[in-house]
Short mmCIF file of C-alpha atoms and ligand atoms in Angstrom, two decimals:
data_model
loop_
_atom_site.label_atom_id
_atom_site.label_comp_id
_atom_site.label_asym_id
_atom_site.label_seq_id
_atom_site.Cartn_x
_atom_site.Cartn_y
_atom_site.Cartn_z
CA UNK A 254 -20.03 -51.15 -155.79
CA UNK A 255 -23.53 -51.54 -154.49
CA UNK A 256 -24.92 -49.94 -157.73
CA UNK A 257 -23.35 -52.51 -160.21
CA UNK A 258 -24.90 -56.06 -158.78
CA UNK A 259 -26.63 -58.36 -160.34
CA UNK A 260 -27.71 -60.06 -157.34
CA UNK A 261 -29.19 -59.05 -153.94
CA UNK A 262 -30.17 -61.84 -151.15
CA UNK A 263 -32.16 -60.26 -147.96
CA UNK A 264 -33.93 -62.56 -145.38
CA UNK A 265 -36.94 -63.57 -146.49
CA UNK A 266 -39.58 -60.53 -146.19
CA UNK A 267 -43.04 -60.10 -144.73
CA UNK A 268 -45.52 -57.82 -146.25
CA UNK A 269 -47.16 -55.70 -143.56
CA UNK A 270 -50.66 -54.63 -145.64
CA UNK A 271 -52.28 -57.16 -148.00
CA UNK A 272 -55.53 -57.56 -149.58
CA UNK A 273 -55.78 -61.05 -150.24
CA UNK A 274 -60.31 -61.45 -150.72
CA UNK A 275 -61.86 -64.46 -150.63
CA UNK A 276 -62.80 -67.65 -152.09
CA UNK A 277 -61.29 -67.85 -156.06
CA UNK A 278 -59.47 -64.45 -155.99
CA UNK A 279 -58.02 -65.86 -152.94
CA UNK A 280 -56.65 -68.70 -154.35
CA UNK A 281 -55.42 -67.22 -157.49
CA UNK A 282 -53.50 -63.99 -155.73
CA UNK A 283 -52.28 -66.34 -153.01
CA UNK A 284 -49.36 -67.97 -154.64
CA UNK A 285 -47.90 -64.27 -155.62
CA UNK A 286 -47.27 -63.65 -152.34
CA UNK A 287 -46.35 -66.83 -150.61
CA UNK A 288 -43.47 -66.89 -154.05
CA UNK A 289 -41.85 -64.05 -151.87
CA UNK A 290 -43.30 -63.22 -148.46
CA UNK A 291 -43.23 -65.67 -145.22
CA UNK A 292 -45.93 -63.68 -143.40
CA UNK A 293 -48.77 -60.89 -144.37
CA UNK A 294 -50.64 -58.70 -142.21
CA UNK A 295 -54.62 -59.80 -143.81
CA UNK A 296 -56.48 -57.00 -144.49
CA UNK A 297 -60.15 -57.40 -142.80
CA UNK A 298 -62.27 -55.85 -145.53
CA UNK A 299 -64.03 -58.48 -146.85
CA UNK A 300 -67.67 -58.41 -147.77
CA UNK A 301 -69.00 -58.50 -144.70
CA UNK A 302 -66.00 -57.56 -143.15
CA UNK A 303 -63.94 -59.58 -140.38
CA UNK A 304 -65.21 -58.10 -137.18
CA UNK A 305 -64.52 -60.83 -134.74
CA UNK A 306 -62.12 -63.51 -133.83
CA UNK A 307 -64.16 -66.45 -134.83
CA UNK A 308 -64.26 -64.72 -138.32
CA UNK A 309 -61.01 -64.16 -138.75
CA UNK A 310 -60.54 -67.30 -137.56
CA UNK A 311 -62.15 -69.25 -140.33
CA UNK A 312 -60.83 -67.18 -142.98
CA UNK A 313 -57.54 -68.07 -141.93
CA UNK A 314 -58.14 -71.49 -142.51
CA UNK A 315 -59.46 -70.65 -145.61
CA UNK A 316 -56.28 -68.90 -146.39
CA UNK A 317 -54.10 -72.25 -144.86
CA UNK A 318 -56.22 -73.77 -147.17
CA UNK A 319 -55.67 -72.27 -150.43
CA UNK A 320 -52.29 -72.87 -150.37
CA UNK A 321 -51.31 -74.71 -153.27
CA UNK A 322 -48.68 -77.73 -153.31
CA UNK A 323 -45.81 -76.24 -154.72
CA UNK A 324 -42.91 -78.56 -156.97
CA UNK A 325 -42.20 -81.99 -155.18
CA UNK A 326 -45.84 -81.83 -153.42
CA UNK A 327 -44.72 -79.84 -150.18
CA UNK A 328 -47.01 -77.08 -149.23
CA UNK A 329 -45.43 -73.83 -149.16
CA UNK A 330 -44.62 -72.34 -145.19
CA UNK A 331 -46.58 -68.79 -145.26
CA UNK A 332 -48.22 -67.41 -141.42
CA UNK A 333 -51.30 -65.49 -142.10
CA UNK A 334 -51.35 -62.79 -139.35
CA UNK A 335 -55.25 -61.61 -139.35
CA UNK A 336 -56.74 -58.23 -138.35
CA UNK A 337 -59.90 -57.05 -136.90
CA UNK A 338 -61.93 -54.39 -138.94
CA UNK A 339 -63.21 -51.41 -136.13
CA UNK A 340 -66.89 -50.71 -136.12
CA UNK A 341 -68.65 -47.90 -134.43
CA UNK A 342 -69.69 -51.18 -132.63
CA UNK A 343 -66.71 -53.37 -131.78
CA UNK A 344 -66.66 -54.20 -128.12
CA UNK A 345 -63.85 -53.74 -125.76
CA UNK A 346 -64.38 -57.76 -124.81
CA UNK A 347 -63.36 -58.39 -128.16
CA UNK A 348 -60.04 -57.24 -128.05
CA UNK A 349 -59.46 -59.24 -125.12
CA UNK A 350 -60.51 -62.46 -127.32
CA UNK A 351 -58.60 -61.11 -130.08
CA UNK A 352 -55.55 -60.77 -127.94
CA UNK A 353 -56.18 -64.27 -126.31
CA UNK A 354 -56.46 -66.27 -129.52
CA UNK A 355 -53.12 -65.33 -130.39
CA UNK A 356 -54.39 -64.82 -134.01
CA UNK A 357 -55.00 -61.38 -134.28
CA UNK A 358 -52.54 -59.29 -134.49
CA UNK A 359 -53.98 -55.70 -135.59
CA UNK A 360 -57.39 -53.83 -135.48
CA UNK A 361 -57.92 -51.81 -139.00
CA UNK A 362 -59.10 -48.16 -138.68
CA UNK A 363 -61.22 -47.19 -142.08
CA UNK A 364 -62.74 -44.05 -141.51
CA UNK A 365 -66.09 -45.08 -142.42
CA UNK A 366 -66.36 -44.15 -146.60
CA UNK A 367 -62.42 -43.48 -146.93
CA UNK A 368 -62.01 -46.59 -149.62
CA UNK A 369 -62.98 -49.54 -151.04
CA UNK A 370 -65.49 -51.87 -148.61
CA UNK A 371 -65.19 -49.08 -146.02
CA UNK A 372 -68.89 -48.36 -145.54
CA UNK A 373 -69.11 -50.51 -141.95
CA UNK A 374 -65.94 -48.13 -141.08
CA UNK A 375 -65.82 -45.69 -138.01
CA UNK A 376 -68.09 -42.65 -137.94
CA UNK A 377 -65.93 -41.41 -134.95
CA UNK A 378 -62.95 -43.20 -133.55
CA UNK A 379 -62.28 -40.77 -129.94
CA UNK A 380 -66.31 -40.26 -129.71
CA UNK A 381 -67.49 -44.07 -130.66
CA UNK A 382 -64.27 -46.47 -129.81
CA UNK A 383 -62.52 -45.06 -126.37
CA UNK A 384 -63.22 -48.13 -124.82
CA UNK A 385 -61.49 -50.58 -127.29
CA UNK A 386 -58.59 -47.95 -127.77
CA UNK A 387 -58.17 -48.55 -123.97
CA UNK A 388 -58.13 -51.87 -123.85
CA UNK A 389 -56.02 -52.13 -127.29
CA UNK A 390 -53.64 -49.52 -125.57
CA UNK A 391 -53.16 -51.91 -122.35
CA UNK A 392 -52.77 -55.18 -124.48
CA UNK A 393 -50.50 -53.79 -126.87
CA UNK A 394 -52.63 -54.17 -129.49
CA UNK A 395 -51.39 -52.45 -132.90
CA UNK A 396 -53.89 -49.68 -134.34
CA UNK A 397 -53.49 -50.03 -138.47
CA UNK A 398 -54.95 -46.91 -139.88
CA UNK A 399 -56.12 -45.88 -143.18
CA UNK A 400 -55.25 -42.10 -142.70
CA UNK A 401 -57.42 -40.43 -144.44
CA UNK A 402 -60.23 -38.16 -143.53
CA UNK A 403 -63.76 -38.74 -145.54
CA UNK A 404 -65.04 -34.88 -145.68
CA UNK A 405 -66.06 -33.87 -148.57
CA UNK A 406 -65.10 -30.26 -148.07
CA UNK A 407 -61.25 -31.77 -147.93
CA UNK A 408 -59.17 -31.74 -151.75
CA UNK A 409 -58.38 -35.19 -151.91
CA UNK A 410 -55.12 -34.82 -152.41
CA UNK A 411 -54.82 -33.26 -148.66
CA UNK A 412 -56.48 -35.81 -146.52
CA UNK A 413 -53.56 -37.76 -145.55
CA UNK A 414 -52.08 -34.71 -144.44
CA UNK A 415 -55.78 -32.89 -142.83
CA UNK A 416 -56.05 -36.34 -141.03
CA UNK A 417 -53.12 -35.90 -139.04
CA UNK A 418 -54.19 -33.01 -137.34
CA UNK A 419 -57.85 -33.81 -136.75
CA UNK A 420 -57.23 -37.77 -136.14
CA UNK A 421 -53.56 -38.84 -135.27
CA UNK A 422 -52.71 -36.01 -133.08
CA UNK A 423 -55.90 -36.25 -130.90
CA UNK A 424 -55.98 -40.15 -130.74
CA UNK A 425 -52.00 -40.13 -129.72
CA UNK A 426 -52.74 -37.77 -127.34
CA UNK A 427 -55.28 -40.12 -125.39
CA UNK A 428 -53.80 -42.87 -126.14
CA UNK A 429 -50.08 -42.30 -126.03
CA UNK A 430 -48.57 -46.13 -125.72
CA UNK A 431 -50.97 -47.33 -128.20
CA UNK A 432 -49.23 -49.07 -130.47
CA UNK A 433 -50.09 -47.22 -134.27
CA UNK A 434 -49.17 -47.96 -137.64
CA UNK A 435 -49.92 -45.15 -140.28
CA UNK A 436 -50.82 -47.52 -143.30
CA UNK A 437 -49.59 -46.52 -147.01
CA UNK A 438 -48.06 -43.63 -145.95
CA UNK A 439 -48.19 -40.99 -149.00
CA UNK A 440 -47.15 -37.75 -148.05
CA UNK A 441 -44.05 -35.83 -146.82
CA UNK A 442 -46.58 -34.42 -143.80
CA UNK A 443 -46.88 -38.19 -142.83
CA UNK A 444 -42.94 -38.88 -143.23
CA UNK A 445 -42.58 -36.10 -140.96
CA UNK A 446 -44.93 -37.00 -138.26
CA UNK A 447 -44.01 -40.57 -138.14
CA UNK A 448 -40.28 -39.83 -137.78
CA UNK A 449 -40.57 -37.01 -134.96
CA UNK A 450 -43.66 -38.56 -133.27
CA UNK A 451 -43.46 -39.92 -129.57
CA UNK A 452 -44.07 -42.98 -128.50
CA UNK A 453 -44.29 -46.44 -130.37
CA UNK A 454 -45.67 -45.47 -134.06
CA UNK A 455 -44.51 -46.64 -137.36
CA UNK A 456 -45.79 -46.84 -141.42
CA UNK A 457 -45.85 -48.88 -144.10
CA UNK A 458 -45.25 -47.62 -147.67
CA UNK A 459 -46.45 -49.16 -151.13
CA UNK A 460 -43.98 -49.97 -154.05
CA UNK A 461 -46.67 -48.06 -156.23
CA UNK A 462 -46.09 -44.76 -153.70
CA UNK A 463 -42.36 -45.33 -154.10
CA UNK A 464 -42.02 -45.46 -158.41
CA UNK A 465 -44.86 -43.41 -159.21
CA UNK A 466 -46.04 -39.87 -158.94
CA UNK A 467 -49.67 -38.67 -159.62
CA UNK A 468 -48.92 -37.98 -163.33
CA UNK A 469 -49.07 -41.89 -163.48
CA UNK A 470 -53.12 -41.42 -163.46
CA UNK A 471 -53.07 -39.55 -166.57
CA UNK A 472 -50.13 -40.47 -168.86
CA UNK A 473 -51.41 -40.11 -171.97
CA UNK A 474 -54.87 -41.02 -170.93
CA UNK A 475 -56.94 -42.07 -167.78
CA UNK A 476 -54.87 -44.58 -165.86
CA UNK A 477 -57.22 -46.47 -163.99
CA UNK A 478 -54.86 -49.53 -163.24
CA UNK A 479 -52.62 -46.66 -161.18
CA UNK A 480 -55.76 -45.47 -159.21
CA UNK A 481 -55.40 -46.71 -155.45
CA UNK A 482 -56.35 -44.62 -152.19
CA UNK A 483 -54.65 -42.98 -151.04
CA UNK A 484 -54.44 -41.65 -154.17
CA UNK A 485 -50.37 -41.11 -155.84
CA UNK A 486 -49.19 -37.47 -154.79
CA UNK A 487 -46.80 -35.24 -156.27
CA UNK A 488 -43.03 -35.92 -156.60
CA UNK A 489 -42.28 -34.31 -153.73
CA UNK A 490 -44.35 -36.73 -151.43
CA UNK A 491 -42.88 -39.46 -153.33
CA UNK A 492 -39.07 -38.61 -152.68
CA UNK A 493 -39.89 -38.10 -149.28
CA UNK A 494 -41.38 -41.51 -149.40
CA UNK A 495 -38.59 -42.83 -151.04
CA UNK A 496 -35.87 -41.04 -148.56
CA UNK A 497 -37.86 -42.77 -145.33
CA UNK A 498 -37.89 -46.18 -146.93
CA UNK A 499 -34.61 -46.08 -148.06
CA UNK A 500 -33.43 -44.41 -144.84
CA UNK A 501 -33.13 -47.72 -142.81
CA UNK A 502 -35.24 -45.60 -140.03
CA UNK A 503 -37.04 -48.52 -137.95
CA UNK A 504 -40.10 -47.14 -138.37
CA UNK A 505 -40.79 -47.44 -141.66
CA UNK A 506 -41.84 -50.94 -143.32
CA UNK A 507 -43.20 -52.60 -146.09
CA UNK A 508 -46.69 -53.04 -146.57
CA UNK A 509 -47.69 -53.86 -150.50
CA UNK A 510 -51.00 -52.63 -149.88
CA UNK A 511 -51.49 -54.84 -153.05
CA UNK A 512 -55.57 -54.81 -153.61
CA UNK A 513 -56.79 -57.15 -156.13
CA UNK A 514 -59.77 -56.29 -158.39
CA UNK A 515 -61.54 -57.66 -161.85
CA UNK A 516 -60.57 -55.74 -164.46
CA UNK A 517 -64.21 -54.79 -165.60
CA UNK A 518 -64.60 -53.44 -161.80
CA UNK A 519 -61.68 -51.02 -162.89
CA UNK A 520 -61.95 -49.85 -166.15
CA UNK A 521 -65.73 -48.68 -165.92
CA UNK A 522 -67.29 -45.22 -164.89
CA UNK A 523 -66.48 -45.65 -161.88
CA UNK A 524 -63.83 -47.23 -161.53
CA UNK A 525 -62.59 -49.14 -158.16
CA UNK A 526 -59.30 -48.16 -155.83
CA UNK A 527 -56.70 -50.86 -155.63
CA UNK A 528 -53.67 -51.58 -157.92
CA UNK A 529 -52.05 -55.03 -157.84
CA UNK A 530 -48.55 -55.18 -156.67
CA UNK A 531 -48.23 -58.94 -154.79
CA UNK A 532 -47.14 -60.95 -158.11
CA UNK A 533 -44.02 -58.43 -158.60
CA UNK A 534 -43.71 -57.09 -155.43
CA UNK A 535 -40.41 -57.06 -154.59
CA UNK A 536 -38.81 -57.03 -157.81
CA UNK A 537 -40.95 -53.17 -157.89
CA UNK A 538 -39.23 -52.21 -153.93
CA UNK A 539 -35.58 -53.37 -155.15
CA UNK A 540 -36.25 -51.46 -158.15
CA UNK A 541 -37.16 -48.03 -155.99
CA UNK A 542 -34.14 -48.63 -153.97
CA UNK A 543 -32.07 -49.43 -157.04
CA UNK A 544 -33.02 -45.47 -158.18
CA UNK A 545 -31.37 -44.32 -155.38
CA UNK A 546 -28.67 -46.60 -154.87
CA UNK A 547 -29.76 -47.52 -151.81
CA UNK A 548 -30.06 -51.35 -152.31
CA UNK A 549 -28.33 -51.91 -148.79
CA UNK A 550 -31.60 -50.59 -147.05
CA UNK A 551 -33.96 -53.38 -148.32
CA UNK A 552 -33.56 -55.74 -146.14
CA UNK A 553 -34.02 -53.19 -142.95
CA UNK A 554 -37.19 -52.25 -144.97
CA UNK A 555 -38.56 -55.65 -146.08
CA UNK A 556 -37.08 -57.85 -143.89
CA UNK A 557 -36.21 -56.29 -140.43
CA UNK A 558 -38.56 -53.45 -139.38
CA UNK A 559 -41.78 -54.90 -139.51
CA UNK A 560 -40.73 -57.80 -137.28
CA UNK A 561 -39.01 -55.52 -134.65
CA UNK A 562 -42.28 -53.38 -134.59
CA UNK A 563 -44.96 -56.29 -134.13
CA UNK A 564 -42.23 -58.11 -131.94
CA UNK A 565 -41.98 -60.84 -133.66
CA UNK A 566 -38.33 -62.77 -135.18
CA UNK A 567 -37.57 -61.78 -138.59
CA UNK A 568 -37.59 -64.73 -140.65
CA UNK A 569 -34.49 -67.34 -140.96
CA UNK A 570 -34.64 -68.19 -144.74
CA UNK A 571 -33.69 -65.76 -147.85
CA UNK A 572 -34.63 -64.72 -150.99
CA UNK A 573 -32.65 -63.41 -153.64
CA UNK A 574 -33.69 -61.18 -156.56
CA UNK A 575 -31.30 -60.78 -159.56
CA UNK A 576 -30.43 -57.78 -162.20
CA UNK A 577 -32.13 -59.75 -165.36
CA UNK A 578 -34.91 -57.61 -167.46
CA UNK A 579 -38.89 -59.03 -166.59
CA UNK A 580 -42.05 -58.11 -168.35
CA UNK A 581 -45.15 -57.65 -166.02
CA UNK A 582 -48.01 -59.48 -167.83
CA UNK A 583 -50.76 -57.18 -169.21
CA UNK A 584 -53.09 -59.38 -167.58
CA UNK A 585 -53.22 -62.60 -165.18
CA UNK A 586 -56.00 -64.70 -164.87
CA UNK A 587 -57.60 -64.38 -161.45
CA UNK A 588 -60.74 -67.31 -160.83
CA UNK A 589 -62.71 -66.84 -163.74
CA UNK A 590 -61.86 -63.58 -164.78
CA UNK A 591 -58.80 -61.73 -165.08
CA UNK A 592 -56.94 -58.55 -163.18
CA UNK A 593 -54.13 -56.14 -164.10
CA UNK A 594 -51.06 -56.15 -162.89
CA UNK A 595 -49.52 -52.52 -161.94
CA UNK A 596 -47.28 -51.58 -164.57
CA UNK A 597 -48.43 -53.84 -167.28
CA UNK A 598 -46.75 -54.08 -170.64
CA UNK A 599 -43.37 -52.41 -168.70
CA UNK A 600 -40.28 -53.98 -168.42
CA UNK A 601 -38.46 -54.41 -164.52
CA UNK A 602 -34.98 -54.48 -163.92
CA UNK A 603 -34.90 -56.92 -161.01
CA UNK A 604 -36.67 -60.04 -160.30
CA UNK A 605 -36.72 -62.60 -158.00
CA UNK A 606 -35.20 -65.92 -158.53
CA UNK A 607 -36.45 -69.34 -158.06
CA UNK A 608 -36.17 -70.71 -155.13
C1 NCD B 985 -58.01 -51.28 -151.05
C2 NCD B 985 -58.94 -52.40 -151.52
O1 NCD B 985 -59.20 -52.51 -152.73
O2 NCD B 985 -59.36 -53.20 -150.68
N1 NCD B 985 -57.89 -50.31 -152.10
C3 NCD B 985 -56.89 -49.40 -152.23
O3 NCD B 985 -56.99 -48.53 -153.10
N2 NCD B 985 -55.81 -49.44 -151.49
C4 NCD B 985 -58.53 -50.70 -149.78
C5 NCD B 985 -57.51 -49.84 -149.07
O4 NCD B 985 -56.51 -50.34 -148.54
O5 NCD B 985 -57.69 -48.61 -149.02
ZN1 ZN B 986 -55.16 -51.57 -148.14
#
C-alpha cells in the first residue's frame, strides 16, 4: 500500500522558481538546494535586477562558484538555468542574445510593484513589450509570470484571479505559441485556466500553497514567517492546488518559490514577502502528497514535468526521502545573520536521506 511506506525514491528533481540572492545569502541558501535539486530556474530579482545576458552571465558564475566541496572534496553537480527580468525597456535584440548564449532559459514578468524587488517591473506588458513577446514567441522563449495585478482598487486576495482576465487572456491571445508559465499558482481560477487553456502553458506551485491555507497568517498571532505573495488563499484554492499537483497533469510543476530574507527584514512593521522553503523542500511536497495519498504523483510533479515543458531530459540520478519524524530549525544562520525557516519549531513526517 502506497500509504504505509517508509521510503519513496523519485529521479532526482529540479525546482522550477528559486530565489537564491547574492553574495553571502547566496552561499549560505545554496547548499539547501543543491542537497536535493539538480537544476533551478534563478529568479532575476536581484538588486539591480538581471536584465541582460552578460548579467546573468556573471551571476551564474557566481552561483558555480559558491558551490561548496561537499564530503570527499568533490563539488556537488547542480545547472543553474538563469532568467531575464522584463523591463518596460528590454529590447527585442536581447532575446536573441539571450536565446544564443544558451544560458537563459526564461524572461520573468513582475508587474511592476506586484512583490518584493519588483519596482523596475512592467508598467504594461501588450502596450510596452510587443516586440520582445514576438521575438520570445518565435524563439520559444518561456514567459515566467508573477500573476498578479498591482491595482490598488483590486482585494488582494483576487488578483491572481483579476489578472487572468485583464493579463493572461489578452497576452495569449496575441501571442498564442508563446511559451507561458503561470508562476506560484494560488487559486482554483488559475488551476482552471491552466488546465483548459490552449496552446503550450503550464504552472508551478509552492509547497507553502500546498500545506497551508490563509489562516496560517494569523494562528494565534501575526504570522509573518507564512507571509509570501501571492499571498496563502482559502482552503478551497489550496485543495484545488493540491488536486492539480497531485493529478500527474503535465502541466503542473514544482517551483519552491523559496525566497530567502533576514529575519529582522520580516518581523518588523512592515514586514517583507518571501517564506523559506529550499532547506526542507521536498520533505514539505512528499508531505502534501502524503495527505492525499497520492505519493505516486511526485515524481511526475518534481521530477518529470518541468523537464518535458522546458524540453530538457529529466535527470538520471535519484533521491530518496524516508518516513522518519524531522524538526525544521527555528532558525538557520544565513551570512552574518540568520533567516526562518517555514514551519519552524514543527515536526515533518518525511525527509530526505543522505546521499
Ligand atoms: C519573492 C522574493 O522575496 O524575492 N517573494 C515572495 O513572496 N514570493 C518575490 C516573488 O517571487 O514574488
Ligand atoms: Zn518568486
Amino acid at each position: 500500500m502506497i500509504d504505509s511506506i517508509a521510503h519513496l525514491t523519485i529521479r532526482r528533481p529540479d525546482d522550477w522558481h528559486l530565489h537564491l540572492r547574492d553574495a553571502d545569502v547566496l552561499r549560505a541558501v545554496l547548499p539547501d538546494t543543491v542537497s536535493q535539486f539538480a537544476r533551478a530556474i534563478i529568479m532575476p530579482n536581484l538588486q539591480p535586477p538581471i536584465t541582460t545576458t552578460e548579467q546573468a552571465r556573471a551571476y551564474r558564475e557566481r552561483i558555480l562558484a559558491a558551490l561548496a566541496p561537499g564530503e570527499a572534496g568533490r563539488v556537488p553537480a547542480f545547472e543553474p538555468l538563469m532568467t531575464l527580468y522584463l523591463t518596460d525597456h528590454t529590447q527585442a535584440d536581447e532575446i536573441r542574445v539571450a536565446q544564443t548564449s544558451g544560458l537563459i532559459y526564461g524572461v520573468k514578468l513582475y508587474p511592476a510593484g506586484a512583490t518584493t524587488h519588483s519596482a523596475a517591473g512592467v508598467t504594461d506588458l501588450l502596450g510596452r513589450c510587443a516586440s520582445v513577446l514576438e521575438v520570445m514567441q518565435a524563439l520559444e522563449m518561456p514567459l515566467l509570470v508573477h500573476g498578479e495585478v498591482t491595482d490598488p482598487q483590486v482585494d488582494l486576495f483576487d488578483r491572481e484571479a483579476v489578472f487572468i482576465d485583464r493579463v493572461m487572456i489578452p497576452l495569449r491571445r496575441a501571442y498564442p505559441a508563446l511559451k507561458v508559465v503561470f508562476e506560484h499558482l494560488t487559486t482554483r481560477e488559475g488551476v482552471q485556466y491552466v488546465r483548459d487553456a490552449q496552446g503550450p502553458v503550464a504552472a508551478t506551485i509552492t509547497a507553502h500553497h500546498l500545506l497551508y491555507n490563509r489562516n496560517a497568517l494569523f494562528q494565534g498571532g501575526l504570522r509573518p514567517h507564512w507571509y509570501c505573495l501571492p499571498v496563502l488563499k482559502r482552503e478551497v484554492h489550496r485543495q484545488a492546488l493540491l488536486e492539480a499537483a497531485s493529478s500527474g497533469h503535465s502541466r503542473f510543476f514544482l517551483g519552491t518559490d523559496s525566497a530567502p530574507h533576514p529575519r529582522g527584514a520580516k518581523e518588523q512593521d512592515c514586514g517583507c514577502a518571501g517564506c523559506y522553503t529550499a532547506r526542507h523542500a521536498m520533505a514539505l511536497y512528499a508531505t502534501a502528497f502524503d495527505s492525499v495519498g497520492r505519493l505516486d504523483q511526485l515524481e511526475a510533479f518534481a521530477s518529470l514535468n518541468g523537464p518535458a515543458f522546458y524540453g530538457l531530459s529529466p535527470n538520471s540520478d535519484m533521491l530518496s526521502l524516508e518516513r522518519v519524524d524531522d524538526l525544521v530549525p527555528q532558525q538557520l544562520a544565513m551570512g552574518s545573520d540568520v533567516l526562518v525557516p517555514l514551519a519552524a519549531g514543527t515536526s515533518l513526517p518525511w525527509r530526505i536521506c543522505a546521499a
